[in-house]
Short mmCIF file of C-alpha atoms and ligand atoms in Angstrom, two decimals:
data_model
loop_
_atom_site.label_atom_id
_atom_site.label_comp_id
_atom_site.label_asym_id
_atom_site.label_seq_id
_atom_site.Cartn_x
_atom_site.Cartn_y
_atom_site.Cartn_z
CA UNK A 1384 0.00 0.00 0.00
CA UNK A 1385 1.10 3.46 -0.71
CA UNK A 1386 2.14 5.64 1.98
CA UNK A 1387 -0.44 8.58 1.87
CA UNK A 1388 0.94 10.35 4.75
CA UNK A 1389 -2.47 10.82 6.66
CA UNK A 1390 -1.17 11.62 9.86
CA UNK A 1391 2.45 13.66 8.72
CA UNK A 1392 0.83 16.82 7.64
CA UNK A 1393 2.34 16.15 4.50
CA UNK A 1394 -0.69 14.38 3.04
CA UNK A 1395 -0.10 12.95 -0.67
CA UNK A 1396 -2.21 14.28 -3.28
CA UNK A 1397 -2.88 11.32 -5.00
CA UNK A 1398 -6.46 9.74 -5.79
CA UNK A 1399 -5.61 6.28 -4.49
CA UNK A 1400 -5.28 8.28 -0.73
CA UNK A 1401 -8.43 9.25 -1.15
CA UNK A 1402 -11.45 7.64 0.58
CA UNK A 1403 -14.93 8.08 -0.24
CA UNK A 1404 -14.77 10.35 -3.24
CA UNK A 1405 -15.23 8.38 -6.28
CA UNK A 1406 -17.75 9.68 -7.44
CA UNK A 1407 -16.22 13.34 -7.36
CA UNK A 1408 -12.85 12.04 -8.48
CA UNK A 1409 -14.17 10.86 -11.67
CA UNK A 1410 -16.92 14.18 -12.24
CA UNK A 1411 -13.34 16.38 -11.73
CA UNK A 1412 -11.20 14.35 -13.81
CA UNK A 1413 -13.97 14.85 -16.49
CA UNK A 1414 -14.43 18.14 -16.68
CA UNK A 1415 -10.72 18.76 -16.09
CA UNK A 1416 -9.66 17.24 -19.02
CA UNK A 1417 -12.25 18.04 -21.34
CA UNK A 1418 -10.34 20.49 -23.81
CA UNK A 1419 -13.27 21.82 -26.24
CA UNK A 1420 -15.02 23.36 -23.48
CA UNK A 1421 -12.76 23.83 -20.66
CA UNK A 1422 -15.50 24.38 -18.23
CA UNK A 1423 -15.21 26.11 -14.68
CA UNK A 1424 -15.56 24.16 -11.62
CA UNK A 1425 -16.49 25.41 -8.33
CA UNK A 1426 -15.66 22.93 -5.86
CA UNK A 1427 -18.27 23.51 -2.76
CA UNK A 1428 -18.63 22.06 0.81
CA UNK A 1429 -18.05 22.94 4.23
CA UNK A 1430 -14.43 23.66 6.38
CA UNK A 1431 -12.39 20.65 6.17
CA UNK A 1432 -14.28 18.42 4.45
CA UNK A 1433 -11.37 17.83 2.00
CA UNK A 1434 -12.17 19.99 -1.08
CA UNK A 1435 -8.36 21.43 -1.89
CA UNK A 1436 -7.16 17.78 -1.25
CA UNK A 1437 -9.81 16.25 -4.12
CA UNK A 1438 -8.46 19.24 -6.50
CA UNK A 1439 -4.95 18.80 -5.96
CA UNK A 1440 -5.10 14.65 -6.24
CA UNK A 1441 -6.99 14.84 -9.14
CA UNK A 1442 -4.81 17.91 -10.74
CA UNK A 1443 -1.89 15.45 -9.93
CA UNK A 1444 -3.23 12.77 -11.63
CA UNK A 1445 -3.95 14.39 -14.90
CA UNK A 1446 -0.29 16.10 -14.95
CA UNK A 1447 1.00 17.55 -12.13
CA UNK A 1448 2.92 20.12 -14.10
CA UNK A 1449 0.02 22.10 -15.50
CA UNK A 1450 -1.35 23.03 -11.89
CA UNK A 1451 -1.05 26.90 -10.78
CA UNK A 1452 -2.21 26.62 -7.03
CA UNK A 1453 -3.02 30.18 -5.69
CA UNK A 1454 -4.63 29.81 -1.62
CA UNK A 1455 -5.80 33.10 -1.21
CA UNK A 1456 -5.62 32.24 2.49
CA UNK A 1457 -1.75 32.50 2.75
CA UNK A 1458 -2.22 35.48 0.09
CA UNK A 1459 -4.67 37.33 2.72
CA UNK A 1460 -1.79 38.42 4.94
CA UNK A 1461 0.16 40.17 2.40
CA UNK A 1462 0.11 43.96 2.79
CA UNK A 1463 -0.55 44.20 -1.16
CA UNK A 1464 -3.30 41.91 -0.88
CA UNK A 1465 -4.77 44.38 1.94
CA UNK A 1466 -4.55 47.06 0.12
CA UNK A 1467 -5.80 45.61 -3.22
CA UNK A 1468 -6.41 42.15 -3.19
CA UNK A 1469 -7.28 41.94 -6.89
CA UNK A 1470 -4.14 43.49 -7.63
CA UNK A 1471 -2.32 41.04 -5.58
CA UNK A 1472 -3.94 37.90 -7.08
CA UNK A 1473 -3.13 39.37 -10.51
CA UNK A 1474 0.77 39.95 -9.12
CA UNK A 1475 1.18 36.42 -7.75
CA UNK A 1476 -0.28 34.66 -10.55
CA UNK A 1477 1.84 36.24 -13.14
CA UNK A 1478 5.42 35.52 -10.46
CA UNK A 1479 3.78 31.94 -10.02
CA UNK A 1480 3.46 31.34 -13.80
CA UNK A 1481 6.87 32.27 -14.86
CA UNK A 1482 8.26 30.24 -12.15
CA UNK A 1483 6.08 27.16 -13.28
CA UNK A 1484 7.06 27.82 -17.12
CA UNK A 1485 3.23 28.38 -17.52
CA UNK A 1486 3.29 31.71 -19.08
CA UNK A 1487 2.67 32.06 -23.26
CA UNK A 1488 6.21 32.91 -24.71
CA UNK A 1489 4.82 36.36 -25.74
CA UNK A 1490 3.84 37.25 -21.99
CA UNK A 1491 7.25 38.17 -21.44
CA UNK A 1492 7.23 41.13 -23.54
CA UNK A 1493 4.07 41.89 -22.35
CA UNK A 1494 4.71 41.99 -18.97
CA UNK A 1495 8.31 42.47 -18.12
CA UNK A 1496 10.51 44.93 -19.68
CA UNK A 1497 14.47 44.40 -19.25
CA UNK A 1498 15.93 47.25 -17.64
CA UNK A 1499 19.39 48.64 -16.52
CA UNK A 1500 18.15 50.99 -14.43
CA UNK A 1501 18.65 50.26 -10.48
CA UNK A 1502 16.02 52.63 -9.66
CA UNK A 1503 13.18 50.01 -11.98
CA UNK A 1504 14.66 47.05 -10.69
CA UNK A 1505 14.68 47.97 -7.15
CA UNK A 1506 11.21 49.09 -7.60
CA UNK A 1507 10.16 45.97 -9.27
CA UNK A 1508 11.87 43.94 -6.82
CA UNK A 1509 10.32 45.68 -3.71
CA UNK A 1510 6.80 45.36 -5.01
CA UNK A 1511 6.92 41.45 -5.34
CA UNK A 1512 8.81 41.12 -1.86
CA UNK A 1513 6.11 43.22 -0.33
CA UNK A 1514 3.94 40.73 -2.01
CA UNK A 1515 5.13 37.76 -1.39
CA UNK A 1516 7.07 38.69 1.61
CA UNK A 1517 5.02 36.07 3.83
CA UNK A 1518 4.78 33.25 1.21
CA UNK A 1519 8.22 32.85 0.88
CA UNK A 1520 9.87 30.70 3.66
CA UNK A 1521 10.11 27.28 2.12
CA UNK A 1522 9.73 28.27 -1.36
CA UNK A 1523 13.32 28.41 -2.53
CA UNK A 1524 12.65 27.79 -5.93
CA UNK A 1525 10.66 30.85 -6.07
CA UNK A 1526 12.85 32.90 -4.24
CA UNK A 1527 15.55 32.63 -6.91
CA UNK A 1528 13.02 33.73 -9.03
CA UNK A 1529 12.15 36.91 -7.98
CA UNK A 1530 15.89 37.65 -7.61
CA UNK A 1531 15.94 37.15 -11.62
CA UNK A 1532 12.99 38.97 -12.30
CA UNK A 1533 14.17 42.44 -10.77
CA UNK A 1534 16.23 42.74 -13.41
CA UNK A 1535 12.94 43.38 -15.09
CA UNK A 1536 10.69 46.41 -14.97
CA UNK A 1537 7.04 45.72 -14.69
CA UNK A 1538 4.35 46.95 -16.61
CA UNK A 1539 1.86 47.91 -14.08
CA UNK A 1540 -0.37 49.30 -16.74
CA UNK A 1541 -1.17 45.59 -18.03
CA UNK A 1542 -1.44 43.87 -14.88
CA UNK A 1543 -4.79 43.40 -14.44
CA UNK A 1544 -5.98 39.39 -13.17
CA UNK A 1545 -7.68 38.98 -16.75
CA UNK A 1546 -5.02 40.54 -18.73
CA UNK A 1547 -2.75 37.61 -16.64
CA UNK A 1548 -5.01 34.35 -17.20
CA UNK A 1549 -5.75 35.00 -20.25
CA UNK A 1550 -1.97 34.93 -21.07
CA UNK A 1551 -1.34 31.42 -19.52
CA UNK A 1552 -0.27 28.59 -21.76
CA UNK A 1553 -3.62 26.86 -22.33
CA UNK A 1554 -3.10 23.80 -20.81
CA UNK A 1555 -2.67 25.40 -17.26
CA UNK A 1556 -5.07 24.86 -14.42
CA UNK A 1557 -5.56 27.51 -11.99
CA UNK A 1558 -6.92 26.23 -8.65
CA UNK A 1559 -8.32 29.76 -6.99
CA UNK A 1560 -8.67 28.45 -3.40
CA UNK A 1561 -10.24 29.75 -0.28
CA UNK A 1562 -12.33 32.59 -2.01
CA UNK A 1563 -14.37 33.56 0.96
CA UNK A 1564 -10.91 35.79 1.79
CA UNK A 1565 -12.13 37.87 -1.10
CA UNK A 1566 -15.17 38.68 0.50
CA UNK A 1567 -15.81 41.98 -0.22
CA UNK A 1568 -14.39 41.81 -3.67
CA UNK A 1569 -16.32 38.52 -5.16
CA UNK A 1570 -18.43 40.16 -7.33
CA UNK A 1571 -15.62 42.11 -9.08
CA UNK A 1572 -13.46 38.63 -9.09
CA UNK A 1573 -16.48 36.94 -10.74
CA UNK A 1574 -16.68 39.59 -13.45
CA UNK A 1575 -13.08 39.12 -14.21
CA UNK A 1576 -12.82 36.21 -14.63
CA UNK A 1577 -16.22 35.96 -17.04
CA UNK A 1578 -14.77 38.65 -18.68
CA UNK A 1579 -11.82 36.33 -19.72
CA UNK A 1580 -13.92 33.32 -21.02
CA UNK A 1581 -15.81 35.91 -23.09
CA UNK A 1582 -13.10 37.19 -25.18
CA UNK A 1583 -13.82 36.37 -28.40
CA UNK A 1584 -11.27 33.10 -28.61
CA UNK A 1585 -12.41 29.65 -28.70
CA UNK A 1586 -12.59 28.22 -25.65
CA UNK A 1587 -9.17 25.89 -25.54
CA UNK A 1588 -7.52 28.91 -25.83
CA UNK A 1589 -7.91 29.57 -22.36
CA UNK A 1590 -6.95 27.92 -18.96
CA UNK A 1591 -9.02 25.63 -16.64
CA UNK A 1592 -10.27 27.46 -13.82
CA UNK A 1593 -11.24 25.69 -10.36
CA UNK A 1594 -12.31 27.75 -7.50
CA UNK A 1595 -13.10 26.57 -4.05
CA UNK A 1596 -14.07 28.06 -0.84
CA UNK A 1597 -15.76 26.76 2.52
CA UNK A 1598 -18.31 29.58 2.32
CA UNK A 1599 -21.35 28.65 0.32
CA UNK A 1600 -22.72 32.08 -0.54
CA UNK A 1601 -19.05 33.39 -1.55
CA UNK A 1602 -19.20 31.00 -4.37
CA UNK A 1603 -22.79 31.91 -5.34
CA UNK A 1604 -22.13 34.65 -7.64
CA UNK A 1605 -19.48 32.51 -9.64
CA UNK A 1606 -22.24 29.16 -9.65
CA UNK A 1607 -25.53 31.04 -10.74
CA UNK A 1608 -26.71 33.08 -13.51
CA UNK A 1609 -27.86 36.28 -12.47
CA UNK A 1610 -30.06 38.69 -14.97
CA UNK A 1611 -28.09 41.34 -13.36
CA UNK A 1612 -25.27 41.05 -15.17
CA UNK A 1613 -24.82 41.85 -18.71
CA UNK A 1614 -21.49 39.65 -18.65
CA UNK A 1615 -22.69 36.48 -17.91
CA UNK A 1616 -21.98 33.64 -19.79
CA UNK A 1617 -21.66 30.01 -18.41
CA UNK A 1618 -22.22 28.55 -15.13
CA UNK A 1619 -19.67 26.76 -13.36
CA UNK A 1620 -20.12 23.34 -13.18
CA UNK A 1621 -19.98 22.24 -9.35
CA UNK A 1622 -18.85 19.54 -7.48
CA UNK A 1623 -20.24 19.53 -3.83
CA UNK A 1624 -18.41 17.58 -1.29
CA UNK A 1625 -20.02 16.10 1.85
CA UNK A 1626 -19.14 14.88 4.89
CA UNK A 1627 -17.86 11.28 5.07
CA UNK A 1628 -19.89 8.93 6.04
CA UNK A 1629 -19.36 6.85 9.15
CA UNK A 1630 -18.54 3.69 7.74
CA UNK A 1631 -15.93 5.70 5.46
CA UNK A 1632 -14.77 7.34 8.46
CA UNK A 1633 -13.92 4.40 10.35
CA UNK A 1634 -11.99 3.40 6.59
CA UNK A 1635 -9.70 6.19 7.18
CA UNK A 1636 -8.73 5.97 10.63
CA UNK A 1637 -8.43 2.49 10.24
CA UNK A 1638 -5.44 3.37 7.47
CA UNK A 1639 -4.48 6.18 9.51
CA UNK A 1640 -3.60 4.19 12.58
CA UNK A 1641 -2.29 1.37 9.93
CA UNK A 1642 0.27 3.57 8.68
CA UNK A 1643 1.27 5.08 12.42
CA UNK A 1644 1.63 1.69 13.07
CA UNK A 1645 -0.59 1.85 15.95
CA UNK A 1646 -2.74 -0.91 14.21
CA UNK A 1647 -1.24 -4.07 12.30
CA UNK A 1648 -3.52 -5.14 9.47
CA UNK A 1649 -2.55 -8.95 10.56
CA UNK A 1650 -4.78 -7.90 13.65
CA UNK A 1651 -7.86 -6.69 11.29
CA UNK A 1652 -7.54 -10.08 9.68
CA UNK A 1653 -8.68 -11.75 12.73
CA UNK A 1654 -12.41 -11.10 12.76
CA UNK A 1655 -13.19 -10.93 16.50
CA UNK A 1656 -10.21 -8.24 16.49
CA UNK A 1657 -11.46 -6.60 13.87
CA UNK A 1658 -14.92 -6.18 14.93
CA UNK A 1659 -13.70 -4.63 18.32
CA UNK A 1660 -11.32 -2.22 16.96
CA UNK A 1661 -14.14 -1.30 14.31
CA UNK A 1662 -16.56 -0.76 17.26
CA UNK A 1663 -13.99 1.57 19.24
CA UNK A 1664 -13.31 3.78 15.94
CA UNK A 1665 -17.47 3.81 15.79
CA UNK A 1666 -17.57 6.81 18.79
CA UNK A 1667 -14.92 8.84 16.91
CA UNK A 1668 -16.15 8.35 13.52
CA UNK A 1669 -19.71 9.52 14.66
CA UNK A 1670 -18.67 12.24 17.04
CA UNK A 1671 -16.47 13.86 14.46
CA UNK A 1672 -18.99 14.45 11.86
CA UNK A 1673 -17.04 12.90 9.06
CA UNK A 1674 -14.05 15.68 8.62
CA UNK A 1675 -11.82 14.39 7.43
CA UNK A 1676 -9.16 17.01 8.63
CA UNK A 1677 -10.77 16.23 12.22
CA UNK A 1678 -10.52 12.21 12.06
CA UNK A 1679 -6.79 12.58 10.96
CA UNK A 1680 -5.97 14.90 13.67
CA UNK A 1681 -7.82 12.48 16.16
CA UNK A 1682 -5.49 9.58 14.42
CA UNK A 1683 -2.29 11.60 15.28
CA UNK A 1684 -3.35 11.69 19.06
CA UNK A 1685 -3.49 8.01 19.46
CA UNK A 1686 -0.54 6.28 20.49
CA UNK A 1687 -1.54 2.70 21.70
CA UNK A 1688 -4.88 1.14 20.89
CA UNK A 1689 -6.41 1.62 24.36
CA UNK A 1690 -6.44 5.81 23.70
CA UNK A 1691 -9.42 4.86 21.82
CA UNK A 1692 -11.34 4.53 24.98
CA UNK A 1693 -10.34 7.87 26.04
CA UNK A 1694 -12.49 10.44 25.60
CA UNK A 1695 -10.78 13.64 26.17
CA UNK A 1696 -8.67 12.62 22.99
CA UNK A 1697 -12.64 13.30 21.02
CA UNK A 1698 -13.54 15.88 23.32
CA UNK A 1699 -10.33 17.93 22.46
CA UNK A 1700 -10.37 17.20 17.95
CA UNK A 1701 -14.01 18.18 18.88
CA UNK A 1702 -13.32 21.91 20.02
CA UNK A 1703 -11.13 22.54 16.95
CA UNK A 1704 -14.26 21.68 15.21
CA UNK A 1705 -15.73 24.25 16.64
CA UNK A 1706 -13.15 26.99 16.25
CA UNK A 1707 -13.67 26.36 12.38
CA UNK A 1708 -17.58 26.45 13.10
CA UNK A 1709 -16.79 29.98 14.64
CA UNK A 1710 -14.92 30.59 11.41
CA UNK A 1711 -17.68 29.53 9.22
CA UNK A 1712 -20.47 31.45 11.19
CA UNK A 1713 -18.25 35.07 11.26
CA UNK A 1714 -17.99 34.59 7.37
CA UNK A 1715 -21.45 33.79 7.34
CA UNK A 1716 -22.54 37.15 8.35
CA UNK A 1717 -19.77 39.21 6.53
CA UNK A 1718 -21.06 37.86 3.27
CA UNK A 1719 -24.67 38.27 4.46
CA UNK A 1720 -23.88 42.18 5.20
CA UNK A 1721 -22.12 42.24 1.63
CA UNK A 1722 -24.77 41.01 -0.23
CA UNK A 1723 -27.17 43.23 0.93
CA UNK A 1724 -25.05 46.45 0.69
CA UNK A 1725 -24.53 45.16 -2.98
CA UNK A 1726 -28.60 44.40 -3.78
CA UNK A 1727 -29.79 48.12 -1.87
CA UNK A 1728 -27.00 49.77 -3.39
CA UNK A 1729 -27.26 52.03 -0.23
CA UNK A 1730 -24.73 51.20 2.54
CA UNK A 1731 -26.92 50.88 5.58
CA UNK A 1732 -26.88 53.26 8.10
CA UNK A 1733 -25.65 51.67 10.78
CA UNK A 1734 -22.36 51.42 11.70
CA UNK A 1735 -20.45 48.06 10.83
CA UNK A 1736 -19.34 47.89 14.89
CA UNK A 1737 -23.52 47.98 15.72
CA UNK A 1738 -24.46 46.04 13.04
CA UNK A 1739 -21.86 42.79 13.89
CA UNK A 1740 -22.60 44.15 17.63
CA UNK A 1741 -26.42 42.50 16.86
CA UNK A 1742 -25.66 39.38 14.96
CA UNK A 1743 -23.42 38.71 17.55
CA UNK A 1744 -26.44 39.07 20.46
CA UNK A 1745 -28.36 37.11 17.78
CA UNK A 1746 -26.46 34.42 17.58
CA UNK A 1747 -25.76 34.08 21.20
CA UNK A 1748 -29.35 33.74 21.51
CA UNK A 1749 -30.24 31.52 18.97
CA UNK A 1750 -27.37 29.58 20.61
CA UNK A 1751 -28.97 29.33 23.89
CA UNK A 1752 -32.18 28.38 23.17
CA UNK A 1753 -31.33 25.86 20.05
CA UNK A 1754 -34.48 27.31 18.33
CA UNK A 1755 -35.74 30.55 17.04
CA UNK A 1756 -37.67 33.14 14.56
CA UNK A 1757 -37.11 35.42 11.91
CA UNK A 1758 -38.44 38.37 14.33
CA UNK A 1759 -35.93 37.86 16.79
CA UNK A 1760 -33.50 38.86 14.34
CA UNK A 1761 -35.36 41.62 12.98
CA UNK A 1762 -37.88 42.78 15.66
CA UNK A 1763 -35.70 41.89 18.73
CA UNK A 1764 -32.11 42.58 17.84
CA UNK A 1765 -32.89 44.87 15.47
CA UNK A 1766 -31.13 43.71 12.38
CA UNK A 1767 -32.11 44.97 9.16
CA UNK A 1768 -34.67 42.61 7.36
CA UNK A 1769 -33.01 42.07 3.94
CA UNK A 1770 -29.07 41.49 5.97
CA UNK A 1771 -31.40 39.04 8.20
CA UNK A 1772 -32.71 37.13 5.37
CA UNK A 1773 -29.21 36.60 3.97
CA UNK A 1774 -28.17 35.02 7.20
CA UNK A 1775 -30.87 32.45 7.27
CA UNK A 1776 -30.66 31.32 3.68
CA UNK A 1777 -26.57 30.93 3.99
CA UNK A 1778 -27.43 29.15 7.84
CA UNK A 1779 -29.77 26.92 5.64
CA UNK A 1780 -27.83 26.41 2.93
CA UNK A 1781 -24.83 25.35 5.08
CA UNK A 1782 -27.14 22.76 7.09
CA UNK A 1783 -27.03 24.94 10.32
CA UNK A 1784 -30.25 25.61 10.60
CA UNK A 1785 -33.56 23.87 9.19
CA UNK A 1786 -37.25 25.36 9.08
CA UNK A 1787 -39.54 24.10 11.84
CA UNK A 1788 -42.95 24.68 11.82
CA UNK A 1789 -43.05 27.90 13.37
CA UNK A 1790 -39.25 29.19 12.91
CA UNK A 1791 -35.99 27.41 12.76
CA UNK A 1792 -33.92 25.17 15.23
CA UNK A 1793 -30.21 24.55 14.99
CA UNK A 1794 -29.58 21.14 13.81
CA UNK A 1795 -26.09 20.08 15.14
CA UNK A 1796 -24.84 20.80 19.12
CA UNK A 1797 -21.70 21.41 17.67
CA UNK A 1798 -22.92 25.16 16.01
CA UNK A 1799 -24.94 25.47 19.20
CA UNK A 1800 -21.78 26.14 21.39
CA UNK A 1801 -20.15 27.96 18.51
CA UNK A 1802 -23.37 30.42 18.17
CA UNK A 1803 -22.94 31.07 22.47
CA UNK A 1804 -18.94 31.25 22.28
CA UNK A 1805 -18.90 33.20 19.09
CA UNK A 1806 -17.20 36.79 18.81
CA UNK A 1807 -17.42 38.93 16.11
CA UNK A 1808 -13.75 40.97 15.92
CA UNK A 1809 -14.30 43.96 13.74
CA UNK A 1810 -10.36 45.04 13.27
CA UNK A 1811 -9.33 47.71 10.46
CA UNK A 1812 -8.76 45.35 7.98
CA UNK A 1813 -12.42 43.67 7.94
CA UNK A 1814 -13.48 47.20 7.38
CA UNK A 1815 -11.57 48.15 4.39
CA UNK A 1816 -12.22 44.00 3.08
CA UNK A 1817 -16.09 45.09 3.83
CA UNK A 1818 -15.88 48.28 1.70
CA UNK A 1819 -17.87 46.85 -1.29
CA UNK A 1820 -16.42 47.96 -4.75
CA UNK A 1821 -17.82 47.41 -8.33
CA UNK A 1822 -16.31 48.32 -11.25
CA UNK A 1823 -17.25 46.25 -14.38
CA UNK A 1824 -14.75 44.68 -16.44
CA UNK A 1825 -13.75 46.30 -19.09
N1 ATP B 1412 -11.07 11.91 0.85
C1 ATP B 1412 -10.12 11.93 1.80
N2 ATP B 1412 -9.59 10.80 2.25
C2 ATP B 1412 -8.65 10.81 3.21
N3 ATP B 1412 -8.19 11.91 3.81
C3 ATP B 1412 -8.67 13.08 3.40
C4 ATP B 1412 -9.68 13.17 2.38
N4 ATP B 1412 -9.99 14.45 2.20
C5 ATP B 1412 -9.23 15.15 3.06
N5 ATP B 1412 -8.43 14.34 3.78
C6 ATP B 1412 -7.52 14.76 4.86
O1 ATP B 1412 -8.14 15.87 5.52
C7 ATP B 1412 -7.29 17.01 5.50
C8 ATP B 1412 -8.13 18.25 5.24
O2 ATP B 1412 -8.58 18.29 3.93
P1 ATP B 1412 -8.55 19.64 3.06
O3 ATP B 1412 -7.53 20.59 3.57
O4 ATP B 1412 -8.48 19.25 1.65
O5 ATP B 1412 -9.99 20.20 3.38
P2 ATP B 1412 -10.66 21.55 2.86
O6 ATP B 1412 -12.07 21.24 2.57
O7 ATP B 1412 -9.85 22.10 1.74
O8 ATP B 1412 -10.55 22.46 4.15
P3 ATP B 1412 -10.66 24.07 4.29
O9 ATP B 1412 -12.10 24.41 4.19
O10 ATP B 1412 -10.11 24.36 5.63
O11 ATP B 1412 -9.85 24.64 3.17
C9 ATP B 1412 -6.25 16.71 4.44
O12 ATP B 1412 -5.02 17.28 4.79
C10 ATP B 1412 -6.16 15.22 4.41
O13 ATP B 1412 -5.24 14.80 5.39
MG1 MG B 1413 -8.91 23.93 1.58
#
């Protein structure tokens, strides 16, 4: 058996490591390498449930060499990104490219101007440091790079993100991961990158592009049409990845404690043994909720096979759980105050402090009582009635909530505690990231 690396950090991205996704494996691989129509794929699901691993494996599979991997998350605390995070993305992808030997051979010239002058070079080299200033450490190869390409002047004039994909060689795939970072600046990102597929070329002219993101309404605007906008053109195709189920839960711990070598497979051959280790992994499997980022982690905390009976080994994979839950639920109500700025096109009155201020209350409360109504967002914490509507479609949507007869109750005890513990930080930077901005592409 190969050695996937489950519980090394350092997991393999190869299909055969994969458990319970063959169904997606084969959809991907499909529209991945489909070169007539090079379709878009949003890849969809919740934190953790293994949706840059599926990409990545499959991407592998197909040729490893074409990939252009861009996780806006790492991106997020560059100070370029901060200030313009478009910009940023545009910057990256272009340094990323050349490094890769992804870049058409007449982007060069388009791009990057050879220059003697120190002042240019020094210029050039200080923007992409500033840029990729935290991505660095570890990336070597890249490094050297950058050193090479200050001999260059750039032509900020031309750097725009569409001006850069659409000069990719056209058998690159560019994985656009973590989206929800761009909150603020999806819509503009989603015009973009429509604008690029809509250039009059034929379509395997252009890149793949894959997109992914744990927030379900950030990908919205990239998944469905809207009549709204003049430059719409095709629909991403989407993959949606669930949970795993228990019994493939128990699958992977059961080769995650294989390869730690915490568990012999000449033990699971014996069926009495077997059946009782099966039974101990059955708690963890169903307590987890099938991530699989939280069964691995669980995995790495087991030394000998009698940690299975412990319990504060679940109870402690189970709070980090809920620290992504607390993630999930802040973005939740950034992108529910987004959209709604963007449909009124009024900013609402409040201030963004007041406004998070009341979801906050508002969650705590639907917290603590595990079931609630539409007025208590509106009536009793006073939150406007379009930015309250958002939040219960994306709670829906993400399976948080479900309609009872007479309101809504939370369905898993997991958001529960999240909803009580959860604090809304509104720093600087959320501010500027909330500051919506749309300008069509031209
Ligand atoms: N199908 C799978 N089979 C086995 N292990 C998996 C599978 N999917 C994911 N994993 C493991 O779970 C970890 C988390 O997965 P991954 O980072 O891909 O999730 P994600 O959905 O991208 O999370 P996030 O929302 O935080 O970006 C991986 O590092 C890998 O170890
Ligand atoms: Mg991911």
């Amino acid at each position: 058996m190969s050695k996937c690396k489950y519980s090394k950090r350092r997991f393999v991205y190869s299909t055969e490591c994969l458990i319970g996704r063959k169904r997606e494996v084969e959809n991907l691989k499909t529209l991945l390498t489909n070169k007539e129509e090079k379709p878009w794929v949003a890849v969809v699901g919740l934190r953790a449930t293994g949706k840059t691993t599926l990409v990545r494996s499959v991407i592998n599979e197909i040729d490893k060499d074409s990939e252009l991997y861009i996780d806006i998350e790492l991106l997020k605390d560059s100070p370029l990104f901060q200030e313009d995070p478009l910009k940023a993305l545009a910057y990256y992808l272009l340094v990323v490219a050349d490094v890769r030997g992804l870049l058409k051979d007449s982007a060069h010239r388009i791009f990057f101007t050879p220059t003697e002058h120190k002042k240019s070079s020094k210029k050039t080299a200080k923007i992409l440091a500033k840029l990729l200033g935290p991505l660095l450490s570890g990336e070597s190869e890249l490094q050297v790079e950058i050193q090479k390409l200050s001999k260059f002047e750039l032509n900020e004039n031309m750097i725009c993100l569409s001006n850069v994909l659409l000069h990719l060689k056209t058998d690159a795939r560019v994985f656009f991961d973590e989206i929800q970072h761009l909150t603020g600046r999806i819509s503009t990102f989603a015009e973009q990158l429509r604008g690029v597929f809509q250039t009059p070329k034929d379509p395997s002219d252009k890149p793949w592009i894959i997109i992914s993101g744990s927030v379900i309404t950030a990908i919205k605007p990239f998944i469905q049409a809207s009549a709204k906008d003049a430059f719409y053109l095709q629909a991403f195709e989407e993959i949606k990845l669930d949970t795993l189920s228990v019994q493939d839960s128990i699958e992977l711990l059961k080769r995650c404690l294989i390869e730690k070598g915490v568990l012999k497979k000449r033990q699971l051959q014996d069926k009495t043994m077997r059946e009782l280790v099966e039974s101990l992994l059955t708690t963890p499997a169903q307590e987890l909720g099938g991530f699989p980022r939280a069964l691995v982690a669980y995995c790495e905390k087991i030394k000998t096979l009698n940690d299975l009976n412990n319990k504060d080994i679940i109870n402690n994979i189970k709070s980090a759980v809920k620290a992504q839950a607390i993630e999930e639920l802040r973005h939740i109500a950034m992108m529910s105050v987004v959209r709604a700025d963007q449909e009124r096109e009024k900013v609402s009155t409040l201030t963004l402090r007041e406004l998070f201020k009341r979801i906050k209350r508002a969650y705590n409360e639907m917290g603590t009582k595990g079931a609630f109504k539409k007025s208590l967002l509106i009536k009793t914490h006073r939150i406007p009635k379009d930015i309250a509507e958002y939040l219960i479609d994306a709670l829906k949507e993400h399976k948080i909530i479900s309609e009872i007869y007479d309101g809504y109750s939370i369905l898993d005890p997991l958001y529960r505690e999240a909803m009580v513990s959860i604090n809304i930080i509104l720093t600087k930077d959320i501010k500027k990231i909330m500051k919506v901005e749309h300008f069509p592409f031209q």
